[in-house]
Tab-separated table of C-alpha atoms and ligand atoms in Angstrom:
chain	number	residue	atom	x	y	z
A	1	MET	CA	-13.780	-3.406	-5.729
A	2	SER	CA	-10.264	-2.086	-6.186
A	3	LYS	CA	-8.135	-1.366	-3.112
A	4	LEU	CA	-6.248	1.256	-5.066
A	5	LYS	CA	-6.272	4.782	-3.598
A	6	LYS	CA	-3.345	6.603	-5.061
A	7	ILE	CA	-1.379	6.047	-8.240
A	8	ALA	CA	1.700	7.638	-9.749
A	9	VAL	CA	2.768	8.191	-13.336
A	10	LEU	CA	6.253	8.610	-14.784
A	11	THR	CA	7.997	8.753	-18.148
A	12	SER	CA	11.423	7.211	-18.534
A	13	GLY	CA	14.088	6.580	-21.199
A	14	GLY	CA	13.991	8.454	-24.498
A	15	ASP	CA	11.041	10.846	-24.732
A	16	ALA	CA	8.490	10.137	-27.443
A	17	PRO	CA	5.690	12.295	-28.916
A	18	GLY	CA	2.460	10.954	-27.433
A	19	MET	CA	3.741	10.721	-23.880
A	20	ASN	CA	1.886	13.903	-22.897
A	21	PRO	CA	-1.509	12.728	-24.206
A	22	CYS	CA	-0.891	9.523	-22.277
A	23	ILE	CA	-0.057	11.371	-19.031
A	24	ARG	CA	-3.229	13.412	-19.483
A	25	ALA	CA	-5.293	10.255	-19.922
A	26	VAL	CA	-3.749	8.610	-16.857
A	27	VAL	CA	-4.412	11.644	-14.658
A	28	ARG	CA	-7.979	12.195	-15.799
A	29	THR	CA	-8.955	8.521	-15.770
A	30	ALA	CA	-7.603	8.215	-12.233
A	31	ILE	CA	-9.467	11.293	-11.027
A	32	TYR	CA	-12.662	10.108	-12.708
A	33	ASN	CA	-12.317	6.919	-10.643
A	34	ASN	CA	-11.712	8.850	-7.407
A	35	LEU	CA	-8.027	8.007	-7.233
A	36	GLU	CA	-5.348	10.454	-6.207
A	37	VAL	CA	-2.557	10.946	-8.747
A	38	VAL	CA	1.075	11.842	-8.270
A	39	GLY	CA	3.416	12.870	-11.069
A	40	ILE	CA	6.977	11.611	-10.719
A	41	ARG	CA	9.565	13.839	-12.391
A	42	GLN	CA	12.517	12.489	-14.384
A	43	GLY	CA	11.445	8.858	-14.381
A	44	TYR	CA	13.011	6.514	-11.829
A	45	GLN	CA	15.387	9.284	-10.788
A	46	GLY	CA	12.396	11.136	-9.359
A	47	MET	CA	11.417	8.072	-7.337
A	48	ILE	CA	14.901	7.980	-5.831
A	49	ASP	CA	15.060	11.756	-5.248
A	50	ASN	CA	11.457	11.958	-4.025
A	51	ASN	CA	10.775	14.428	-6.828
A	52	MET	CA	6.995	14.039	-7.030
A	53	TYR	CA	3.948	16.306	-7.001
A	54	ASP	CA	0.200	15.974	-6.669
A	55	MET	CA	-1.611	16.301	-9.982
A	56	ASN	CA	-5.157	17.389	-10.687
A	57	THR	CA	-7.312	17.745	-13.783
A	58	ARG	CA	-5.801	21.137	-14.581
A	59	SER	CA	-2.201	19.866	-14.289
A	60	VAL	CA	-2.671	18.280	-17.696
A	61	SER	CA	-4.584	21.047	-19.495
A	62	ASN	CA	-3.454	21.877	-23.024
A	63	ILE	CA	-0.722	19.277	-23.288
A	64	LEU	CA	-2.214	17.038	-25.991
A	65	ASN	CA	-0.289	18.942	-28.640
A	66	LEU	CA	3.067	19.042	-26.852
A	67	GLY	CA	6.069	16.895	-27.750
A	68	GLY	CA	8.502	15.763	-25.063
A	69	THR	CA	7.055	15.032	-21.640
A	70	ILE	CA	5.818	17.454	-18.993
A	71	LEU	CA	7.097	15.017	-16.349
A	72	LYS	CA	10.586	15.047	-17.857
A	73	THR	CA	12.520	11.874	-18.344
A	74	ALA	CA	15.886	10.287	-17.639
A	75	ARG	CA	17.918	7.163	-18.178
A	76	CYS	CA	18.555	6.351	-14.516
A	77	LEU	CA	21.555	4.158	-13.657
A	78	PRO	CA	21.123	4.282	-9.832
A	79	PHE	CA	17.726	2.567	-10.185
A	80	ARG	CA	19.615	-0.511	-11.407
A	81	THR	CA	21.278	-0.871	-7.993
A	82	ASP	CA	19.659	-2.469	-4.930
A	83	GLU	CA	20.208	0.686	-2.877
A	84	GLY	CA	18.595	2.910	-5.537
A	85	MET	CA	15.589	0.648	-5.827
A	86	GLU	CA	15.113	0.445	-2.056
A	87	LEU	CA	15.249	4.208	-1.721
A	88	ALA	CA	12.691	4.526	-4.513
A	89	TYR	CA	10.407	2.052	-2.748
A	90	LYS	CA	10.731	3.895	0.561
A	91	ASN	CA	9.698	7.160	-1.097
A	92	ILE	CA	6.773	5.533	-2.907
A	93	LYS	CA	5.502	3.980	0.337
A	94	ALA	CA	5.907	7.251	2.225
A	95	GLN	CA	3.678	8.944	-0.378
A	96	GLY	CA	1.031	6.226	0.062
A	97	ILE	CA	1.245	5.265	-3.620
A	98	ASP	CA	-0.027	1.773	-4.414
A	99	GLY	CA	0.188	1.681	-8.211
A	100	ILE	CA	2.502	3.172	-10.842
A	101	VAL	CA	2.037	3.702	-14.576
A	102	VAL	CA	5.440	3.694	-16.285
A	103	ILE	CA	5.641	5.040	-19.829
A	104	GLY	CA	8.775	4.107	-21.755
A	105	GLY	CA	10.674	1.480	-23.695
A	106	ASP	CA	12.450	-1.772	-22.928
A	107	GLY	CA	14.913	-0.203	-20.452
A	108	THR	CA	11.983	1.306	-18.547
A	109	PHE	CA	10.150	-2.010	-18.482
A	110	THR	CA	13.246	-3.875	-17.306
A	111	GLY	CA	13.371	-1.507	-14.312
A	112	ALA	CA	9.629	-1.861	-13.720
A	113	LEU	CA	9.817	-5.658	-13.781
A	114	ARG	CA	12.701	-5.813	-11.307
A	115	PHE	CA	10.970	-3.313	-9.019
A	116	SER	CA	7.701	-5.228	-9.163
A	117	LYS	CA	9.353	-8.568	-8.396
A	118	ARG	CA	11.127	-7.083	-5.435
A	119	PHE	CA	8.202	-5.040	-4.123
A	120	PRO	CA	5.021	-6.812	-5.278
A	121	ASP	CA	2.828	-4.684	-3.007
A	122	ILE	CA	3.172	-1.820	-5.533
A	123	ALA	CA	1.203	-2.534	-8.717
A	124	VAL	CA	2.994	-1.637	-11.928
A	125	MET	CA	1.528	-1.067	-15.396
A	126	GLY	CA	3.680	-0.340	-18.456
A	127	VAL	CA	2.753	1.786	-21.466
A	128	PRO	CA	4.979	1.355	-24.551
A	129	GLY	CA	6.477	4.760	-25.306
A	130	THR	CA	9.444	4.791	-27.677
A	131	ILE	CA	9.938	6.001	-31.215
A	132	ASP	CA	11.700	2.680	-31.962
A	133	ASN	CA	8.480	0.616	-32.185
A	134	ASP	CA	10.291	-2.418	-30.858
A	135	LEU	CA	8.109	-3.746	-28.049
A	136	TYR	CA	6.382	-7.069	-28.194
A	137	GLY	CA	2.669	-6.880	-27.376
A	138	SER	CA	1.834	-3.676	-29.236
A	139	THR	CA	1.802	-3.206	-32.986
A	140	TYR	CA	2.627	0.447	-32.390
A	141	THR	CA	4.467	2.269	-29.626
A	142	LEU	CA	3.903	5.912	-28.693
A	143	GLY	CA	5.970	8.269	-30.812
A	144	PHE	CA	6.723	5.961	-33.711
A	145	ASP	CA	4.123	7.468	-36.023
A	146	THR	CA	5.132	11.068	-35.299
A	147	ALA	CA	8.845	10.296	-35.591
A	148	THR	CA	8.346	8.507	-38.889
A	149	ASN	CA	6.405	11.474	-40.261
A	150	THR	CA	9.134	13.831	-39.078
A	151	VAL	CA	11.725	11.711	-40.878
A	152	ILE	CA	9.642	11.619	-44.041
A	153	GLU	CA	9.308	15.395	-44.071
A	154	ALA	CA	13.076	15.782	-43.711
A	155	ILE	CA	13.924	13.198	-46.367
A	156	ASP	CA	11.464	14.711	-48.851
A	157	LYS	CA	13.381	17.972	-48.492
A	158	ILE	CA	16.690	16.231	-48.949
A	159	ARG	CA	15.318	14.532	-52.062
A	160	ASP	CA	14.627	17.971	-53.589
A	161	THR	CA	18.216	19.077	-53.284
A	162	ALA	CA	19.600	15.606	-54.106
A	163	ASP	CA	17.608	15.646	-57.316
A	164	ALA	CA	18.646	19.183	-58.198
A	165	HIS	CA	22.338	18.255	-57.930
A	166	ASP	CA	22.200	14.609	-59.052
A	167	ARG	CA	23.530	13.515	-55.674
A	168	LEU	CA	23.558	10.397	-53.567
A	169	PHE	CA	22.628	10.943	-49.922
A	170	PHE	CA	23.289	8.632	-47.012
A	171	ILE	CA	20.771	9.562	-44.313
A	172	GLU	CA	21.047	8.178	-40.808
A	173	VAL	CA	17.823	7.784	-38.832
A	174	MET	CA	17.329	6.682	-35.220
A	175	GLY	CA	17.063	3.081	-34.138
A	176	ARG	CA	19.938	1.559	-32.217
A	177	ASP	CA	18.432	-1.921	-32.332
A	178	SER	CA	15.423	-1.314	-34.509
A	179	GLY	CA	14.982	-0.638	-38.216
A	180	ALA	CA	11.303	0.243	-37.830
A	181	ILE	CA	11.634	3.960	-38.654
A	182	ALA	CA	14.153	3.316	-41.437
A	183	LEU	CA	11.913	0.786	-43.145
A	184	ARG	CA	8.705	2.863	-42.983
A	185	ALA	CA	10.484	6.058	-43.993
A	186	GLY	CA	12.266	4.185	-46.780
A	187	ILE	CA	9.015	2.958	-48.269
A	188	SER	CA	7.377	6.370	-47.877
A	189	CYS	CA	10.224	8.278	-49.518
A	190	GLY	CA	11.140	5.739	-52.179
A	191	ALA	CA	14.641	5.217	-50.810
A	192	GLU	CA	16.922	3.362	-53.197
A	193	ALA	CA	18.270	1.300	-50.286
A	194	ILE	CA	17.450	0.788	-46.610
A	195	LEU	CA	20.087	-0.519	-44.217
A	196	LEU	CA	18.907	-1.980	-40.936
A	197	PRO	CA	20.371	-3.467	-37.753
A	198	GLU	CA	18.321	-6.628	-38.301
A	199	ARG	CA	20.031	-7.420	-41.614
A	200	ALA	CA	23.675	-7.733	-42.590
A	201	THR	CA	24.552	-5.103	-45.179
A	202	ALA	CA	26.045	-6.440	-48.397
A	203	ILE	CA	28.121	-3.468	-49.569
A	204	ASP	CA	28.860	-4.998	-52.963
A	205	GLU	CA	25.166	-5.517	-53.585
A	206	LEU	CA	24.416	-1.945	-52.484
A	207	ILE	CA	26.996	-0.585	-54.926
A	208	GLU	CA	25.637	-2.734	-57.738
A	209	ASN	CA	22.104	-1.465	-57.046
A	210	LEU	CA	23.223	2.153	-57.035
A	211	LYS	CA	25.056	1.620	-60.318
A	212	ALA	CA	21.933	0.018	-61.775
A	213	GLY	CA	19.938	3.057	-60.669
A	214	GLN	CA	22.272	5.370	-62.516
A	215	PHE	CA	22.096	3.124	-65.581
A	216	ASN	CA	18.289	3.395	-65.328
A	217	LYS	CA	18.650	7.191	-65.448
A	218	LYS	CA	17.920	7.940	-61.778
A	219	SER	CA	18.955	11.494	-61.074
A	220	SER	CA	19.366	11.060	-57.328
A	221	SER	CA	19.621	8.285	-54.809
A	222	ILE	CA	18.759	8.074	-51.133
A	223	VAL	CA	20.168	5.401	-48.845
A	224	ILE	CA	18.544	5.318	-45.415
A	225	VAL	CA	20.755	3.876	-42.719
A	226	ALA	CA	19.347	2.998	-39.298
A	227	GLU	CA	21.645	4.108	-36.482
A	228	GLY	CA	22.239	0.509	-35.410
A	229	ASP	CA	23.243	-0.786	-38.856
A	230	LYS	CA	26.333	-2.937	-38.389
A	231	SER	CA	28.362	-1.772	-41.381
A	232	GLY	CA	30.431	0.771	-39.483
A	233	GLY	CA	28.442	3.988	-39.386
A	234	VAL	CA	27.062	6.241	-42.051
A	235	TYR	CA	30.275	8.231	-42.736
A	236	ASP	CA	32.357	5.109	-43.097
A	237	LEU	CA	29.776	3.587	-45.392
A	238	ALA	CA	29.654	6.703	-47.586
A	239	GLU	CA	33.453	6.644	-47.812
A	240	ARG	CA	33.501	3.036	-48.969
A	241	VAL	CA	30.884	3.701	-51.619
A	242	ARG	CA	32.642	6.904	-52.735
A	243	GLY	CA	35.661	4.815	-53.615
A	244	GLN	CA	33.627	2.871	-56.138
A	245	ILE	CA	30.995	5.248	-57.465
A	246	LYS	CA	32.132	8.268	-59.414
A	247	PHE	CA	28.950	9.401	-61.120
A	248	TYR	CA	27.254	10.768	-57.975
A	249	ASP	CA	28.459	13.444	-55.620
A	250	ILE	CA	27.957	11.788	-52.209
A	251	LYS	CA	26.632	13.583	-49.096
A	252	VAL	CA	25.774	12.449	-45.574
A	253	THR	CA	22.992	13.713	-43.277
A	254	ILE	CA	22.350	12.535	-39.723
A	255	LEU	CA	18.836	13.477	-38.678
A	256	GLY	CA	19.533	12.902	-34.967
A	257	HIS	CA	17.328	14.089	-32.130
A	258	LEU	CA	14.977	16.197	-34.212
A	259	GLN	CA	13.267	12.846	-34.811
A	260	ARG	CA	12.181	12.667	-31.183
A	261	GLY	CA	10.540	16.086	-30.941
A	262	GLY	CA	7.486	17.810	-32.317
A	263	SER	CA	3.768	17.843	-31.774
A	264	PRO	CA	2.321	14.304	-31.666
A	265	SER	CA	0.390	13.154	-34.734
A	266	ALA	CA	-3.327	12.399	-34.464
A	267	PHE	CA	-2.392	8.733	-34.298
A	268	ASP	CA	-0.065	9.215	-31.333
A	269	ARG	CA	-2.536	11.477	-29.505
A	270	ILE	CA	-5.236	8.846	-29.804
A	271	LEU	CA	-2.877	5.980	-29.008
A	272	GLY	CA	-1.567	7.813	-25.930
A	273	SER	CA	-5.106	8.530	-24.755
A	274	ARG	CA	-6.226	4.927	-25.263
A	275	LEU	CA	-3.194	3.372	-23.606
A	276	GLY	CA	-3.254	5.764	-20.631
A	277	PHE	CA	-6.965	5.156	-20.114
A	278	ALA	CA	-6.482	1.385	-20.372
A	279	ALA	CA	-3.473	1.387	-18.035
A	280	VAL	CA	-5.423	2.978	-15.182
A	281	ASN	CA	-8.425	0.725	-15.753
A	282	ALA	CA	-6.138	-2.323	-15.670
A	283	LEU	CA	-4.686	-1.178	-12.330
A	284	ILE	CA	-8.209	-0.655	-10.989
A	285	ASP	CA	-9.027	-4.205	-12.116
A	286	GLY	CA	-6.223	-5.431	-9.885
A	287	LYS	CA	-3.722	-6.163	-12.674
A	288	SER	CA	-0.004	-5.631	-12.223
A	289	ARG	CA	3.374	-6.326	-13.849
A	290	MET	CA	1.841	-5.988	-17.299
A	291	MET	CA	2.000	-3.769	-20.347
A	292	VAL	CA	-0.995	-2.324	-22.165
A	293	GLY	CA	-0.633	-2.421	-25.927
A	294	LEU	CA	-2.666	-2.163	-29.084
A	295	GLU	CA	-3.046	-5.237	-31.303
A	296	ALA	CA	-5.463	-5.320	-34.261
A	297	ASN	CA	-6.878	-2.025	-32.955
A	298	HIS	CA	-7.826	-3.584	-29.612
A	299	ILE	CA	-6.269	-3.050	-26.206
A	300	LYS	CA	-4.227	-6.042	-25.139
A	301	LEU	CA	-2.444	-6.784	-21.876
A	302	THR	CA	0.888	-8.593	-22.015
A	303	ASP	CA	3.028	-9.771	-19.097
A	304	LEU	CA	5.994	-7.458	-18.741
A	305	GLU	CA	8.291	-10.464	-18.627
A	306	GLU	CA	6.949	-11.739	-21.937
A	307	ALA	CA	7.060	-8.281	-23.523
A	308	LEU	CA	10.727	-8.056	-22.596
A	309	THR	CA	11.872	-11.515	-23.600
A	310	GLN	CA	10.210	-11.225	-27.005
A	311	HIS	CA	10.949	-7.555	-27.353
A	312	THR	CA	12.936	-7.137	-30.573
A	313	TYR	CA	11.246	-5.602	-33.563
A	314	LYS	CA	10.626	-8.315	-36.090
A	315	LEU	CA	11.691	-7.116	-39.491
A	316	GLU	CA	8.910	-7.504	-42.027
A	317	ASP	CA	10.738	-9.178	-44.903
A	318	ASP	CA	7.749	-8.723	-47.182
A	319	LEU	CA	7.890	-4.928	-46.743
A	320	MET	CA	11.619	-4.941	-47.375
A	321	GLN	CA	11.155	-6.926	-50.552
A	322	MET	CA	8.342	-4.670	-51.713
A	323	SER	CA	10.461	-1.585	-51.098
A	324	GLU	CA	13.288	-3.035	-53.188
A	325	ILE	CA	10.950	-3.769	-56.082
A	326	LEU	CA	9.234	-0.375	-55.956
A	327	SER	CA	12.411	1.679	-55.840
A	328	ILE	CA	14.038	0.372	-59.039
B	1	F6P	O1	15.141	4.629	-27.731
B	1	F6P	C1	14.839	5.695	-28.530
B	1	F6P	C2	16.094	6.297	-29.113
B	1	F6P	O2	15.704	7.466	-29.786
B	1	F6P	C3	16.895	5.373	-30.034
B	1	F6P	O3	16.383	5.280	-31.332
B	1	F6P	C4	18.238	6.023	-29.975
B	1	F6P	O4	19.243	5.100	-30.311
B	1	F6P	C5	18.334	6.460	-28.546
B	1	F6P	O5	17.013	6.660	-28.106
B	1	F6P	C6	19.137	7.708	-28.314
B	1	F6P	O6	19.152	7.961	-26.954
B	1	F6P	P1	19.753	9.268	-26.268
B	1	F6P	O7	18.813	10.395	-26.517
B	1	F6P	O8	19.846	8.935	-24.823
B	1	F6P	O9	21.077	9.510	-26.926
């Protein structure tokens, strides 16, 4: 039998569509198992500020379709300090909380791991929530599917106008360390080139490919550039190409934060529900310092430490190669 009586849930780092379905699942699974549930606002900041409230079944009504996070989120620097962490612990103990579900990305998990090592009497369970899809231990993270679909919708629209004007567009998508969105969106939209943080960009090769496209009578070209690409930023890149390509009018679009918003896709609603449900059940089973993920469509638990040390998104070279062949 579990000793757990009261758990808390928080979202931290960049928000991701699917966080709300996950919060809903955590709250309702906890209540179903006769646990009390507390919502912590603004991630770790709320632990430090004691910004928490009791949640019940109705606190999570009608949120499956909402983007963002009803608990709000933050990137909390004070939680990285010993004083911040101690204050957070004091507030958690005072509330009688003995387990926490943290929904977020690698920064969130780094905080959770440090907290759990320092205060092992509080059980911690991570749920991968980031549009970047860059966590080891889960094939998909919450928000990645919705964000990719949002990007696709935007790029399809840009393709219309690019085609109408015979233009070349450089489009920056999110992903400071991860090319996951860029690669999937690139394949889905038939991008002529995809530039990623995981791969050095050969500008000469890019220019040659764009010239070949024009020779092959392409009327427009789309180059998707992940935010973290190392070739100096999308404007700089466009400038360098402009110097060598005269046949296309060149434009730049940065999609920015619109990629993080919007109603979660069916995939992210179901993923959020499954991961939230599994996270609470894992806590009830006495597990801690782990992350619940989805591998081969099955729930899998991974040590937080392992998830973090292996965390980078592994670029699928085969997909990259396929994309290059299909976009000629
Ligand atoms: O981690 C998700 C993410 O959207 C990254 O892709 C992006 O680099 C970063 O967050 C942006 O963070 P912020 O909203 O704090 O500027």
